[in-house]
CSV table of C-alpha atoms in Angstrom, one decimal:
chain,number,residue,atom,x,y,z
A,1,UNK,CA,-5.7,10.1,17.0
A,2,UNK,CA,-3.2,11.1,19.9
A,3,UNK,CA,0.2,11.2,19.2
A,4,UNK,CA,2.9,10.9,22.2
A,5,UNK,CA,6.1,12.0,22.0
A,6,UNK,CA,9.0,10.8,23.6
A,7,UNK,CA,11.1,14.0,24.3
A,8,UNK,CA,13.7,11.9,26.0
A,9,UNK,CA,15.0,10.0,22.9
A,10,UNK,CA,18.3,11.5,21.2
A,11,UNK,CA,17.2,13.6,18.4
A,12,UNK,CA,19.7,11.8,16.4
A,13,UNK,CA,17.7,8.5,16.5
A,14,UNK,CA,15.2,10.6,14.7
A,15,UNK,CA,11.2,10.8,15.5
A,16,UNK,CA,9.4,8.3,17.9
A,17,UNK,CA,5.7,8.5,17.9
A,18,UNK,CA,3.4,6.4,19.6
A,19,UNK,CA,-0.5,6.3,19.1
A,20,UNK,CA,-2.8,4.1,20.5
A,21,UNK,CA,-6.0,3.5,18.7
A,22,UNK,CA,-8.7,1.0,18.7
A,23,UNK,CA,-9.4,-1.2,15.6
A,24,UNK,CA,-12.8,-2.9,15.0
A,25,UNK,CA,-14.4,-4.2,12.3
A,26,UNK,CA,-17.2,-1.6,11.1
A,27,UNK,CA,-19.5,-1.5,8.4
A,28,UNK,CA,-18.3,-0.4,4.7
A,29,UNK,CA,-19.1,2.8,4.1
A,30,UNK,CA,-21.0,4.7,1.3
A,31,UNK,CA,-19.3,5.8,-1.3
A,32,UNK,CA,-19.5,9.7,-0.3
A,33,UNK,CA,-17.8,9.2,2.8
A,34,UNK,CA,-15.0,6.8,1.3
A,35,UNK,CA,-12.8,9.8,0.9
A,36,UNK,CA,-11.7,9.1,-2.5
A,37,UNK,CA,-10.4,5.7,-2.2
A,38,UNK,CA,-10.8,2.6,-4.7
A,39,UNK,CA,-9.5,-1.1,-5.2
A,40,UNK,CA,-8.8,-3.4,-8.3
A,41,UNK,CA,-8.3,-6.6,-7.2
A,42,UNK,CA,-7.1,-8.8,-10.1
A,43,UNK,CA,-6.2,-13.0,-10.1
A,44,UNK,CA,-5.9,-13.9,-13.6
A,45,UNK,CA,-5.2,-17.6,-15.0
A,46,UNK,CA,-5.1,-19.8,-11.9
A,47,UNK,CA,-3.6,-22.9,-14.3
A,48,UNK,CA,-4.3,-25.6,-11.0
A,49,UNK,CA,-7.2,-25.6,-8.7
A,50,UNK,CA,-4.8,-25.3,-5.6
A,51,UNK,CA,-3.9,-21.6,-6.5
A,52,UNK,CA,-7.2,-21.0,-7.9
A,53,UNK,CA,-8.0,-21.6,-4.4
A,54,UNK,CA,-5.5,-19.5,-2.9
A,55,UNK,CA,-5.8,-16.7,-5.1
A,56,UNK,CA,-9.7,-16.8,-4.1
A,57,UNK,CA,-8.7,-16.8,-0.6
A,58,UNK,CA,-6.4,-14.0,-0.8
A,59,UNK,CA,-8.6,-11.3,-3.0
A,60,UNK,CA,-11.3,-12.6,-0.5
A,61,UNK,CA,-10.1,-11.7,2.4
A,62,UNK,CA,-8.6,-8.6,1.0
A,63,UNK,CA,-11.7,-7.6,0.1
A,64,UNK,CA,-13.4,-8.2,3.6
A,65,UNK,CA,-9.8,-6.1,5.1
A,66,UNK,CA,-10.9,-3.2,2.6
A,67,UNK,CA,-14.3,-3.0,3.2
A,68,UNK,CA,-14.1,-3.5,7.1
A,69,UNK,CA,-11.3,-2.2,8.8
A,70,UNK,CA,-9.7,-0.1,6.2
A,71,UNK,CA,-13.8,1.1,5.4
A,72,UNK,CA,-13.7,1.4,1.7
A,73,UNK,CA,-16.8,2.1,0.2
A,74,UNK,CA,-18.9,-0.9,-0.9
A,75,UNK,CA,-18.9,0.2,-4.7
A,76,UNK,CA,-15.4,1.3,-4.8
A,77,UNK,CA,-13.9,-2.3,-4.8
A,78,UNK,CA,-13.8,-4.2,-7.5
A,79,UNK,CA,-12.9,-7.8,-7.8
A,80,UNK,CA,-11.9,-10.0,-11.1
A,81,UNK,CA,-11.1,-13.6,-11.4
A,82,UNK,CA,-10.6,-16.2,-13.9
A,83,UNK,CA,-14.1,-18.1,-12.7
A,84,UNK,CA,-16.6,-15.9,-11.1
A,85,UNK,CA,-19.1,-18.7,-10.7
A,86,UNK,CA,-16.4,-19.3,-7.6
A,87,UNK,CA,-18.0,-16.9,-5.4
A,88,UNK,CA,-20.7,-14.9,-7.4
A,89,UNK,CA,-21.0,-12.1,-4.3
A,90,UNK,CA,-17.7,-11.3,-4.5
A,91,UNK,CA,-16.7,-11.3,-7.8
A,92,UNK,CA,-18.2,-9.4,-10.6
A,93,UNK,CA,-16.2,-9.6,-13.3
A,94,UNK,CA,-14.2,-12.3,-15.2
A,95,UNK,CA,-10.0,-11.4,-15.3
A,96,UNK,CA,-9.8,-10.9,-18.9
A,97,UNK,CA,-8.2,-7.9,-20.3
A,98,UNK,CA,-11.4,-6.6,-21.9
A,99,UNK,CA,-13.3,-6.3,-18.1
A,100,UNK,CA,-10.1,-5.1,-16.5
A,101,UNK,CA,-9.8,-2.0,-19.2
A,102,UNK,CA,-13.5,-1.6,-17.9
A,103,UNK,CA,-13.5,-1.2,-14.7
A,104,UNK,CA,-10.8,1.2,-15.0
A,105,UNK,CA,-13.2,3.0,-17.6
A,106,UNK,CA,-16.1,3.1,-14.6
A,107,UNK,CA,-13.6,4.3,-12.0
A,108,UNK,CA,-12.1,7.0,-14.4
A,109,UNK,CA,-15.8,8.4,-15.0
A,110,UNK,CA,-16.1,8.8,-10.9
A,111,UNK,CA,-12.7,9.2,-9.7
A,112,UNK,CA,-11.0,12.7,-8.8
A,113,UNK,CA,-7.6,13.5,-9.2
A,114,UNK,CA,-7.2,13.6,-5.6
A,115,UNK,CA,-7.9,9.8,-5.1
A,116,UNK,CA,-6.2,7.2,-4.7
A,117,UNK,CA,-6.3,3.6,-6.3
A,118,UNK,CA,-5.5,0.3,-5.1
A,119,UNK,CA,-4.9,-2.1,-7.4
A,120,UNK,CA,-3.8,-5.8,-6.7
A,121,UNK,CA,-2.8,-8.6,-8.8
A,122,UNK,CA,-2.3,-12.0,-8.2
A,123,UNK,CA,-1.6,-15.2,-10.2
A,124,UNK,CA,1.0,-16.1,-13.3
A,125,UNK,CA,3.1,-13.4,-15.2
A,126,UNK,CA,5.3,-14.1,-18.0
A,127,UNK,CA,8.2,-12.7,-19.6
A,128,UNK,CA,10.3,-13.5,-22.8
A,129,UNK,CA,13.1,-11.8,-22.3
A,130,UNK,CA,11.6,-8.6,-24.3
A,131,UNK,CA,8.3,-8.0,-22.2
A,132,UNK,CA,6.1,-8.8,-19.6
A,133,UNK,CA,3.0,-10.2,-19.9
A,134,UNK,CA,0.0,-10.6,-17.5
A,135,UNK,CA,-1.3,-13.7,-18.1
A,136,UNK,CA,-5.8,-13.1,-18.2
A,137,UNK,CA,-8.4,-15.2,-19.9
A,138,UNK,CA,-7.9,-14.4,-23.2
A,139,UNK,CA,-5.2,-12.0,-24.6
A,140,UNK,CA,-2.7,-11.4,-22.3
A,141,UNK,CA,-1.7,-7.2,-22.0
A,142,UNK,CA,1.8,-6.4,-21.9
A,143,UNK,CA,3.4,-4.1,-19.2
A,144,UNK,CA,2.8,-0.7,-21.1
A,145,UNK,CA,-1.1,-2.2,-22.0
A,146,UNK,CA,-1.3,-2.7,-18.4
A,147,UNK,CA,0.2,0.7,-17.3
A,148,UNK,CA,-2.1,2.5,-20.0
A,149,UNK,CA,-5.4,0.8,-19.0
A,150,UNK,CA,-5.0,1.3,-15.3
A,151,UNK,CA,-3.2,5.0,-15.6
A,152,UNK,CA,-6.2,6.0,-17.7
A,153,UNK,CA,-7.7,6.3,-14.0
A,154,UNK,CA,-7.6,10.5,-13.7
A,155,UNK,CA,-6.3,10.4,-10.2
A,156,UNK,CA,-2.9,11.0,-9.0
A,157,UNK,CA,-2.2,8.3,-6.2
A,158,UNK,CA,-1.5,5.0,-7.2
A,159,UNK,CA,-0.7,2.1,-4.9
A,160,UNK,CA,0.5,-1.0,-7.3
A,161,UNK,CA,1.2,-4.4,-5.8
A,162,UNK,CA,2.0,-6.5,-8.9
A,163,UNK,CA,2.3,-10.2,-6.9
A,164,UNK,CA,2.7,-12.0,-10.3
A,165,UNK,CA,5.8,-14.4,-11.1
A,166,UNK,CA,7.9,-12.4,-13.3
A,167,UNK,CA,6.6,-9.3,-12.1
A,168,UNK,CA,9.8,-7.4,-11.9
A,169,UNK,CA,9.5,-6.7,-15.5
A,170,UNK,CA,6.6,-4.5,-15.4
A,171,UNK,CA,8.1,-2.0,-12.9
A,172,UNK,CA,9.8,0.1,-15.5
A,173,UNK,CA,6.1,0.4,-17.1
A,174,UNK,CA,4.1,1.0,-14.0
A,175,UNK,CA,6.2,3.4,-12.1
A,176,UNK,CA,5.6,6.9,-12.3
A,177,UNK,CA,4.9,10.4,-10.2
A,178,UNK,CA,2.6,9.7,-7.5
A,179,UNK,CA,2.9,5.8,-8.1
A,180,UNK,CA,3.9,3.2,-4.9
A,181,UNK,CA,4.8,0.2,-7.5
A,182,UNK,CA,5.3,-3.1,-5.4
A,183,UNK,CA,6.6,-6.4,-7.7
A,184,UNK,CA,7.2,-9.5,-6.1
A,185,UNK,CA,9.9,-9.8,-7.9
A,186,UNK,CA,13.5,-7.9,-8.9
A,187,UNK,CA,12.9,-9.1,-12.2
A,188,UNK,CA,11.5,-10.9,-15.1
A,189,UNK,CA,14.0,-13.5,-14.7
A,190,UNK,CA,12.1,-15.1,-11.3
A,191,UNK,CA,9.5,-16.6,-12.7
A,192,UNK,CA,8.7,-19.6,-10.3
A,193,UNK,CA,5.3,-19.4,-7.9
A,194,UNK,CA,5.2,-16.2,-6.0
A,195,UNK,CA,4.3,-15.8,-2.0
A,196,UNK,CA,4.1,-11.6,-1.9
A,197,UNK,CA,0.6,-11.2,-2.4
A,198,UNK,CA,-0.9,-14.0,0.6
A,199,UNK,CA,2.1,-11.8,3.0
A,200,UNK,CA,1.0,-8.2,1.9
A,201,UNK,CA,-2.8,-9.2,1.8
A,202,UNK,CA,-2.0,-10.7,5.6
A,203,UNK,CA,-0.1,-7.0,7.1
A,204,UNK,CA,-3.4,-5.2,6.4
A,205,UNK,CA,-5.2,-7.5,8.0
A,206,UNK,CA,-4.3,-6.4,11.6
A,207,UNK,CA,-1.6,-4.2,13.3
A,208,UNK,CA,1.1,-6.4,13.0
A,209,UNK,CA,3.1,-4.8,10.5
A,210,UNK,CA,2.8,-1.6,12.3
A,211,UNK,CA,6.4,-1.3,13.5
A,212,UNK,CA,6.2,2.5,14.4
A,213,UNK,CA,3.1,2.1,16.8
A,214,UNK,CA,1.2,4.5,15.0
A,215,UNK,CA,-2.1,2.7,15.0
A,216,UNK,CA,-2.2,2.1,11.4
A,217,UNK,CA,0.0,0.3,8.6
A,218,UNK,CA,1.6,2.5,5.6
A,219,UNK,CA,2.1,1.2,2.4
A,220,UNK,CA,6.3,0.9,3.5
A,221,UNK,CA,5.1,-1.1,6.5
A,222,UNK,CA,3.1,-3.6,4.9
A,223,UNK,CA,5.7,-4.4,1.9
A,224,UNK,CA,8.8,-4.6,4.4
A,225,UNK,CA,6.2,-7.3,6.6
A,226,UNK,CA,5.8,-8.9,3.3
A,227,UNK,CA,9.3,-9.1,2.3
A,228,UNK,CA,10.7,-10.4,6.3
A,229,UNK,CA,7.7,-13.3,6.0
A,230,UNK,CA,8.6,-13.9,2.4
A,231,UNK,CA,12.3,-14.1,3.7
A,232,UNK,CA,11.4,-16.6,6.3
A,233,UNK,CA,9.0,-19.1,4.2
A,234,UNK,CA,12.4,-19.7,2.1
A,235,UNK,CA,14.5,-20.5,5.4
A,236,UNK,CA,11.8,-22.3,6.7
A,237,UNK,CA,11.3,-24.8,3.8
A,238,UNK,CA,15.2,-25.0,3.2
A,239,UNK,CA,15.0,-23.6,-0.6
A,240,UNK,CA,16.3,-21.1,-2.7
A,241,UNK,CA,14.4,-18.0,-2.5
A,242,UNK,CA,13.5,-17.4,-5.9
A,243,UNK,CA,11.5,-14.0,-5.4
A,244,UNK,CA,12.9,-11.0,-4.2
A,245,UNK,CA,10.5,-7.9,-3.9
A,246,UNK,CA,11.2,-4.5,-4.7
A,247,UNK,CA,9.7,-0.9,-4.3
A,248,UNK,CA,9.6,2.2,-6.3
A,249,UNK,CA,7.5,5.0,-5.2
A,250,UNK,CA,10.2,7.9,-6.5
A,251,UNK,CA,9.4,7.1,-10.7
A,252,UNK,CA,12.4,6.2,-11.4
A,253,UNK,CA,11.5,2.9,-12.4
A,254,UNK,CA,14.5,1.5,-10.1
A,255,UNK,CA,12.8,-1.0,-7.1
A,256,UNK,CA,14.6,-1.4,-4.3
A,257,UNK,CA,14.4,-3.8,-1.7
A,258,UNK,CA,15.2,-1.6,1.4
A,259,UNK,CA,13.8,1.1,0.7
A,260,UNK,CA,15.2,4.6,2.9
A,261,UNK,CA,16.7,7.6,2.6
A,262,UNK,CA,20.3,6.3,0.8
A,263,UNK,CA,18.5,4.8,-2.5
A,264,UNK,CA,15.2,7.6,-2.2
A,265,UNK,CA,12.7,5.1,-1.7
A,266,UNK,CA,10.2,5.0,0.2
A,267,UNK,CA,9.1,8.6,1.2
A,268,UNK,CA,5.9,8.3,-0.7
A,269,UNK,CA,5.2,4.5,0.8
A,270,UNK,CA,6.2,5.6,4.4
A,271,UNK,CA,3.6,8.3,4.6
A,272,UNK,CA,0.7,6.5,2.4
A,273,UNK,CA,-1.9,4.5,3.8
A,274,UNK,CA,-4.9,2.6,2.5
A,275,UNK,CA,-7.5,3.7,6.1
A,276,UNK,CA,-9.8,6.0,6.1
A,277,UNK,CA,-7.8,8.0,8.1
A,278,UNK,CA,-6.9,8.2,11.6
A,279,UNK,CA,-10.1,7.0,14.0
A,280,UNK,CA,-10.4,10.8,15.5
A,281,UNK,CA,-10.6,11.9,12.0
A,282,UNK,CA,-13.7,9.7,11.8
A,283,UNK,CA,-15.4,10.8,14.4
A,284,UNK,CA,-19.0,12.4,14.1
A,285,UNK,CA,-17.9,15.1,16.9
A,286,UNK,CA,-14.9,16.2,15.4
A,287,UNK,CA,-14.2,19.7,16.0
A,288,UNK,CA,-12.7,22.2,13.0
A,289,UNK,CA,-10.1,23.0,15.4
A,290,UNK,CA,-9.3,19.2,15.9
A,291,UNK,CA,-9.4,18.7,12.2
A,292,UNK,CA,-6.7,21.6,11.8
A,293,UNK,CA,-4.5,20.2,14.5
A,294,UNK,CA,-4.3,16.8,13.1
A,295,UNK,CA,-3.8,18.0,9.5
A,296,UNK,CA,-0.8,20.5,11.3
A,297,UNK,CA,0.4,17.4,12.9
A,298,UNK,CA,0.0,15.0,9.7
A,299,UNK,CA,1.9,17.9,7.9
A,300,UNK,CA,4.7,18.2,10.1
A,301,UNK,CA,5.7,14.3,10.3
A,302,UNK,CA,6.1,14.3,6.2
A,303,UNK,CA,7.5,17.2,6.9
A,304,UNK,CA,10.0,15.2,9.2
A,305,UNK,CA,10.3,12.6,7.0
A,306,UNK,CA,11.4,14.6,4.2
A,307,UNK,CA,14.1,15.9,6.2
A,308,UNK,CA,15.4,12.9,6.8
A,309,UNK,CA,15.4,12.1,2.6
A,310,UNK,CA,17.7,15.1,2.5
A,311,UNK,CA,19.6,14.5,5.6
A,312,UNK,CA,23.0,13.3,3.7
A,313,UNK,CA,23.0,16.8,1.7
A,314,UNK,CA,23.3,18.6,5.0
A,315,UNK,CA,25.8,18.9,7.8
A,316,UNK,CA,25.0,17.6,11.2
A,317,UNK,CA,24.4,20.9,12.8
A,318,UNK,CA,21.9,22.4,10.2
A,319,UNK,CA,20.2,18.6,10.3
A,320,UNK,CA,19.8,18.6,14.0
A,321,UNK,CA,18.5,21.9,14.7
A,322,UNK,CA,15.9,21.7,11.5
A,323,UNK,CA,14.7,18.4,13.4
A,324,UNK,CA,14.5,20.1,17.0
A,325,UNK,CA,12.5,22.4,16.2
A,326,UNK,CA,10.1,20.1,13.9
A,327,UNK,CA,9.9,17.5,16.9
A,328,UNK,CA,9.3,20.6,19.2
A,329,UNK,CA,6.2,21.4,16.8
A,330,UNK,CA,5.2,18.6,16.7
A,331,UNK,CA,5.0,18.1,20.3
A,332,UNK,CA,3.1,21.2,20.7
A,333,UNK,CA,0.3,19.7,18.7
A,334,UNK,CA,0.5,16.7,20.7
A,335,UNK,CA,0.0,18.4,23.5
A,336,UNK,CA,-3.5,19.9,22.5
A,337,UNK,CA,-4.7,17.2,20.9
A,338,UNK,CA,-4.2,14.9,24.4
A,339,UNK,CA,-6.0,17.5,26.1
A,340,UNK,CA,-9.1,16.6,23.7
C-alpha cells in the first residue's frame, strides 16, 4: 500500500492521504491466513416472503463480499436463517437462539483475543417499552441474552451492525470496550421496516464508500454511506424517515449519528476495517522492512487521529505543531515505501 501525501494542504484541514490500490475478487482464504477475522451473519423471523427474500439476498451477498474481496476465511463465516432449505450452501444453521448461542460457542473455542468479530443481523426486532427483543425461531433473546451469547466470544474487537426494527434499544446492552455497535435505529420507539442493513451490506461491496481515497472502507465509512443512502430512500419516496442510525464505538452506550471528535465517536470505527489488510501487506514478497514501515505508518495515522479526538483540549499552537511533525513522519514513511 503507498500512501501520498499532500504537503501542500493547510495543516489546519487536517491529514489528506491518498492510496491507490487494486481490488479483485480472489479466492477465500484458509483459515490460518485469515488473520483472526470472523462473521455472524444472522436474519431471524422473515414474517412475509418478500423480506425473506431480501434478507436472503443481503446475508448472500455479504457473504460472497466477505469471502472475496474482504478474504475471510471460508470456515470463519457463519450464516443463520429462518429457512435453510432456502440456499443449503450458504446457510448452515437455522436463526433460532439455541444455534446462534452455538456458533458463538465454536468461535469462542478457536478465536484469540486479538480477533475480531463481525456480526450482522437482519430482520424484525421488538420492543415493549422495557426490553428489546430479537425476534428468532423460537424464543426470542433479549438485548443482555444477546450481548452475553455473542460477548462470550474471548476476543476483544467487536464490530455490531444490529439492522433490526427497534434496534436502538439494544445499544445500551451491546456496547462496550473494544465494541463498534451500529443500530439502525436511535431507538426502540422506530419500529417500522428497516433499510440499514441492504445500505451497509452495499458500502463493502466496492469502493464507494471510501471517501478518504485510502483504497479500503472503515467501519465509519461504511455506516456514514449507509446513513446518506438511508437519508435519500426517505426523500426519494416522499415519507417520513422512521429510522435513524446511530454509532457507539467509545462504550458509553450513547449512539450518535455523526459520529467525530465533538461527541467521541467514532475513533475506533474510523481506523477499523473488516480487509485483510492493505494489498502490500498481502503480498508473498513482502519484505520485514516493508512490514515495519507500514505498521510505522498504520501507527502514526491513529496516532493522527487520536490527536484530533483531543484537539478541543488543546490550544491551537500545541495542536498544530503536534500535527506537523506527525504529518512530517508520516511523509517520511511515504516516501520509502513509494520507492518500493
Amino acid at each position: 500500500m503507498t500512501f501520498i501525501l499532500n504537503p501542500a494542504y493547510p495543516l489546519r484541514n487536517g491529514l489528506i492521504i491518498v492510496c491507490i490500490s487494486l481490488w479483485c475478487s480472489a479466492p477465500a482464504l484458509k483459515a490460518e491466513e485469515t488473520g483472526g477475522r470472523w462473521a455472524i451473519l444472522v436474519a431471524g423471523v422473515s414474517g412475509d416472503p418478500e423480506f425473506q427474500k431480501q434478507y436472503l439476498q443481503e446475508l448472500s451477498s455479504l457473504h460472497s463480499t466477505l469471502q472475496g474481496t474482504l478474504q475471510f476465511g471460508y470456515d470463519h463465516v457463519y450464516v443463520l436463517f429462518d429457512d435453510p432449505a432456502k440456499d443449503p450452501s450458504l446457510i448452515k444453521y437455522k436463526s433460532t437462539r439455541e444455534n446462534l448461542e452455538k456458533v458463538c460457542r465454536e468461535i469462542a473455542g478457536r478465536a484469540g483475543k486479538d480477533d475480531l468479530v463481525f456480526v450482522f443481523i437482519e430482520g424484525h426486532g421488538s420492543f415493549d417499552q422495557n426490553s428489546y427483543k430479537l425476534n428468532l425461531v423460537g424464543p426470542d433473546p433479549n438485548a443482555e441474552e444477546l450481548a452475553a451469547a455473542l460477548y462470550s466470544i474471548p476476543a476483544l474487537h467487536f464490530v455490531v451492525v444490529n439492522a433490526t426494527s427497534a434496534s436502538g434499544a439494544s445499544l445500551a446492552a451491546l456496547s462496550g470496550k473494544g465494541k463498534i455497535v451500529i443500530t439502525a435505529t436511535k431507538s426502540g420507539s422506530e419500529r417500522n421496516q428497516t433499510h440499514l442493513g441492504q445500505f451497509f451490506v452495499e458500502a463493502l461491496k466496492d469502493n464507494s464508500a471510501d471517501v478518504d481515497k485510502s483504497g479500503r472502507v472503515s467501519v465509519l465509512e461504511a455506516f456514514t454511506y449507509a446513513v446518506q443512502k438511508v437519508e435519500e430512500h426517505y426523500a426519494k419516496e416522499r415519507s417520513l424517515q422512521t429510522e435513524h442510525p446511530v454509532l457507539d464505538d467509545n462504550g458509553d452506550g450513547q449512539g450518535q449519528a455523526k459520529p467525530g471528535p465533538e461527541n467521541g465517536e467514532g475513533l475506533l470505527a474510523r481506523t477499523t476495517y473488516l480487509d485483510a489488510g492493505a494489498p502490500l501487506q498481502t503480498e508473498s514478497n513482502l519484505t520485514e522492512e516493508q512490514r515495519e514501515q507500514l505498521a510505522e505508518a498504520r501507527s502514526l495515522e491513529q496516532q493522527i487521529e487520536a490527536l484530533k479526538y483531543a484537539k478541543a483540549g488543546m490550544n491551537e499552537a500545541e495542536y498544530e505543531k503536534k500535527l506537523e511533525n506527525l504529518l512530517l513522519r508520516l511523509a517520511q514513511v511515504n516516501a520509502k515505501l513509494r520507492k518500493k
